[in-house]
Coordinates of C-alpha atoms in Angstrom, one line a residue:
Chain A
E1 CA -20.6 24.4 -16.6
P2 CA -21.9 25.0 -12.9
E3 CA -19.9 27.1 -10.8
V4 CA -19.5 28.5 -7.4
T5 CA -20.8 31.9 -6.7
Q6 CA -20.0 34.5 -3.9
T7 CA -21.6 37.6 -3.0
P8 CA -20.5 40.3 -2.5
S9 CA -17.6 40.7 -4.5
H10 CA -16.0 43.1 -2.4
Q11 CA -16.9 44.2 1.3
V12 CA -15.6 47.2 3.4
T13 CA -16.5 47.0 6.9
Q14 CA -15.4 48.8 10.0
M15 CA -13.3 47.0 12.7
G16 CA -16.1 45.4 15.3
Q17 CA -18.6 45.2 12.9
E18 CA -20.2 41.8 11.8
V19 CA -19.9 40.8 8.2
I20 CA -21.4 37.4 6.3
L21 CA -20.2 36.6 3.1
R22 CA -22.6 34.4 1.1
C23 CA -21.4 31.6 -1.4
V24 CA -23.7 29.2 -3.8
P25 CA -21.9 26.0 -4.0
I26 CA -22.5 23.7 -7.0
S27 CA -25.8 22.2 -6.4
N28 CA -24.8 18.3 -6.2
H29 CA -21.7 18.8 -4.3
L30 CA -21.9 17.8 -0.7
Y31 CA -18.9 19.1 1.2
F32 CA -18.2 22.9 1.6
Y33 CA -15.1 25.0 2.6
W34 CA -14.0 28.3 3.0
Y35 CA -10.4 29.5 3.0
R36 CA -8.7 32.7 3.1
Q37 CA -6.0 34.3 1.2
I38 CA -4.3 37.6 2.8
L39 CA -2.8 39.7 0.3
G40 CA 0.9 38.1 -0.8
Q41 CA 0.3 35.1 1.5
K42 CA -0.4 31.4 1.0
V43 CA -4.2 30.4 0.7
E44 CA -5.4 29.0 4.2
F45 CA -8.1 26.8 5.1
L46 CA -10.5 28.0 7.4
V47 CA -13.5 25.4 8.1
S48 CA -15.2 22.5 6.1
F49 CA -18.6 21.6 6.6
Y50 CA -20.4 18.3 5.8
N51 CA -23.9 17.0 6.5
N52 CA -24.9 20.2 8.0
E53 CA -22.3 20.5 10.3
I54 CA -18.7 21.6 11.0
S55 CA -16.2 18.8 9.9
E56 CA -13.1 20.2 10.2
K57 CA -11.7 24.0 10.9
S58 CA -8.1 25.2 11.7
E59 CA -6.5 27.7 14.4
I60 CA -7.8 30.5 12.5
F61 CA -11.3 29.5 12.6
D62 CA -11.7 31.0 16.4
D63 CA -15.1 31.8 18.1
Q64 CA -15.3 34.8 15.8
F65 CA -16.2 32.7 13.1
S66 CA -19.4 30.9 12.3
V67 CA -20.9 29.2 9.1
E68 CA -24.2 28.3 8.1
R69 CA -26.2 26.6 5.5
P70 CA -29.8 28.0 5.9
D71 CA -31.7 26.9 3.1
G72 CA -30.2 24.2 1.4
S73 CA -28.2 26.4 -1.2
N74 CA -26.5 29.2 0.4
F75 CA -23.2 28.6 2.5
T76 CA -22.3 31.6 4.6
L77 CA -19.5 32.7 6.5
K78 CA -20.0 35.1 9.5
I79 CA -17.3 37.0 11.3
R80 CA -18.9 38.4 14.2
S81 CA -16.5 41.2 15.3
T82 CA -14.1 42.4 12.4
K83 CA -10.4 43.0 13.0
L84 CA -8.2 44.4 10.7
E85 CA -6.2 41.3 10.3
D86 CA -9.3 39.8 8.8
S87 CA -8.5 41.6 5.6
A88 CA -8.4 39.3 3.1
M89 CA -9.7 37.6 0.0
Y90 CA -12.2 34.7 1.1
F91 CA -12.8 32.0 -1.2
C92 CA -15.8 29.4 -0.7
A93 CA -15.0 26.0 -2.4
S94 CA -17.1 23.0 -3.1
S95 CA -16.3 19.0 -3.9
G96 CA -18.3 16.2 -5.3
L97 CA -15.9 13.3 -5.1
V98 CA -12.3 14.7 -5.4
E99 CA -11.6 18.0 -6.5
Q100 CA -13.0 21.3 -5.2
Y101 CA -14.2 23.9 -7.2
F102 CA -13.5 27.5 -6.0
G103 CA -15.5 30.7 -6.2
P104 CA -14.1 33.8 -7.6
G105 CA -13.9 35.1 -3.7
T106 CA -14.8 38.0 -1.7
R107 CA -12.5 40.8 -0.8
L108 CA -13.0 42.0 2.7
T109 CA -11.2 44.8 3.6
V110 CA -11.8 46.2 7.3
T111 CA -10.8 49.8 8.4
Chain B
A1 CA 1.9 16.7 8.7
Q2 CA 1.1 17.3 4.9
S3 CA 3.0 20.0 3.0
V4 CA 3.9 21.2 -0.5
A5 CA 6.7 23.3 -1.3
Q6 CA 7.2 25.6 -4.4
P7 CA 10.9 26.3 -4.4
E8 CA 10.5 29.4 -7.6
D9 CA 8.6 32.4 -6.7
Q10 CA 8.6 33.6 -10.4
V11 CA 9.4 31.8 -13.5
N12 CA 9.7 33.3 -16.8
V13 CA 9.5 32.0 -19.9
A14 CA 9.2 33.1 -23.7
E15 CA 6.3 32.2 -26.0
G16 CA 6.3 29.0 -27.5
N17 CA 9.0 27.4 -24.9
P18 CA 8.3 24.5 -22.6
L19 CA 7.5 25.5 -19.2
T20 CA 8.0 23.6 -15.9
V21 CA 6.5 24.9 -12.4
K22 CA 7.9 23.1 -10.0
C23 CA 6.3 21.2 -6.4
T24 CA 7.7 19.0 -4.2
Y25 CA 5.5 17.1 -1.5
S26 CA 5.5 15.7 1.9
V27 CA 3.0 13.2 3.4
S28 CA 1.9 10.4 4.6
G29 CA 0.2 7.8 2.8
N30 CA -0.7 7.8 -0.8
P31 CA -1.1 11.7 -1.9
Y32 CA -4.0 13.3 -3.9
L33 CA -2.5 16.2 -5.6
F34 CA -3.6 19.0 -7.4
W35 CA -2.7 22.2 -9.7
Y36 CA -4.6 25.3 -9.3
V37 CA -4.3 28.5 -11.2
Q38 CA -5.5 32.4 -10.3
Y39 CA -5.8 34.9 -12.9
P40 CA -5.8 38.5 -11.3
N41 CA -8.7 39.3 -9.5
R42 CA -9.8 36.0 -10.2
G43 CA -10.4 32.7 -7.9
L44 CA -8.8 29.6 -8.4
Q45 CA -9.3 27.1 -11.0
F46 CA -8.7 23.6 -11.2
L47 CA -6.1 22.4 -13.6
L48 CA -5.3 18.8 -13.0
K49 CA -4.9 16.0 -10.1
Y50 CA -3.3 12.9 -9.4
I51 CA -5.0 10.3 -7.4
T52 CA -3.6 7.1 -8.5
G53 CA -2.7 5.3 -11.8
D54 CA -0.9 6.9 -15.0
N55 CA 2.1 9.3 -13.8
L56 CA 1.8 11.7 -16.4
V57 CA -1.6 13.1 -15.8
K58 CA -3.6 15.7 -18.1
G59 CA -5.4 18.7 -17.5
S60 CA -7.2 21.9 -18.9
Y61 CA -5.3 24.3 -21.5
G62 CA -2.7 22.0 -22.4
F63 CA -1.1 21.4 -19.2
E64 CA 0.0 18.5 -17.9
A65 CA 2.0 17.2 -14.6
E66 CA 4.3 14.4 -13.8
F67 CA 3.7 12.4 -10.6
N68 CA 7.5 11.3 -9.4
K69 CA 7.3 8.9 -6.2
S70 CA 10.8 8.6 -5.7
Q71 CA 11.6 12.5 -6.0
T72 CA 7.9 13.2 -4.2
S73 CA 7.7 16.0 -7.1
F74 CA 4.2 16.5 -9.1
H75 CA 5.7 19.5 -11.4
L76 CA 3.4 21.3 -14.0
K77 CA 4.6 21.4 -17.6
K78 CA 3.1 22.5 -21.0
P79 CA 5.1 22.1 -24.1
S80 CA 4.5 25.5 -25.5
A81 CA 3.7 28.2 -23.5
L82 CA 1.2 31.2 -24.3
V83 CA 1.1 34.5 -23.0
S84 CA -2.2 34.0 -21.8
D85 CA -1.1 31.1 -19.4
S86 CA 0.7 34.4 -17.2
A87 CA -1.1 33.6 -13.8
L88 CA -0.3 32.7 -10.1
Y89 CA 0.3 28.7 -9.9
F90 CA -0.7 26.7 -6.5
C91 CA 0.4 23.3 -5.9
A92 CA -2.0 21.5 -3.4
V93 CA -2.2 18.5 -1.7
R94 CA -5.6 17.0 0.2
D95 CA -5.0 16.5 3.8
K96 CA -6.4 13.7 5.7
G97 CA -10.2 14.0 6.5
Y98 CA -11.4 13.5 10.0
G99 CA -14.9 12.6 10.9
G100 CA -17.0 13.6 7.6
S101 CA -14.6 15.8 6.0
Q102 CA -12.5 14.9 2.6
G103 CA -9.6 16.6 3.9
N104 CA -8.9 20.3 3.4
L105 CA -6.4 21.4 0.6
I106 CA -2.9 22.5 2.0
F107 CA -1.6 24.9 -0.4
G108 CA 2.1 26.0 -1.7
K109 CA 3.1 29.6 -2.0
G110 CA 2.2 29.8 -5.2
T111 CA 4.3 30.4 -8.5
K112 CA 4.1 33.4 -10.7
L113 CA 4.4 32.2 -14.3
S114 CA 5.1 34.6 -16.9
V115 CA 5.3 34.0 -20.1
K116 CA 6.6 36.8 -22.7
P117 CA 6.0 37.3 -26.3

């Protein structure tokens, strides 16, 4: 069964550093998403991506964040200058017609 | 704005007993509703969805959910709980999409289900 994959599973970085989180969505899906879950809190929407551009973004997705689909298979989330409060689990998701399928997540720890 | 509420932080059930995890929603228009399950250190797994049609929807692992429009609820149920069902369960509603977006998911805070032998 096809699944969404994410790398790395855990990333530790220092405050102010750039990180890139990678995702491979399900191959015939057209809609792509990033969500995050701060420890013990709700899953929150960050951004959606369709037809090679951002279709929606939340207030969390400020200028420090960017997304890209560089090669038609990978979907990346870049945080330009990480802050302590960016520490969270980041989930990639993709969808075809309706339901979204999530990857296993990348745990980002900013020290 | 669309929202979902999960009123219980935790539900405790004995193995073999029926389980219910509650969810209520607030939407404008017809809701697209979902249940996801999260096992420790894992991603969110899709369980089931309601879009239209029969109010009782069946999903993975023997779970089902009942859509009740008058009570704006979408409770998750299972007739006979297993210890392996112990996990975190999230109800979600799909927000209205804009532009080319289908609409992102808005999640409840989650309910921890604990099934004891």
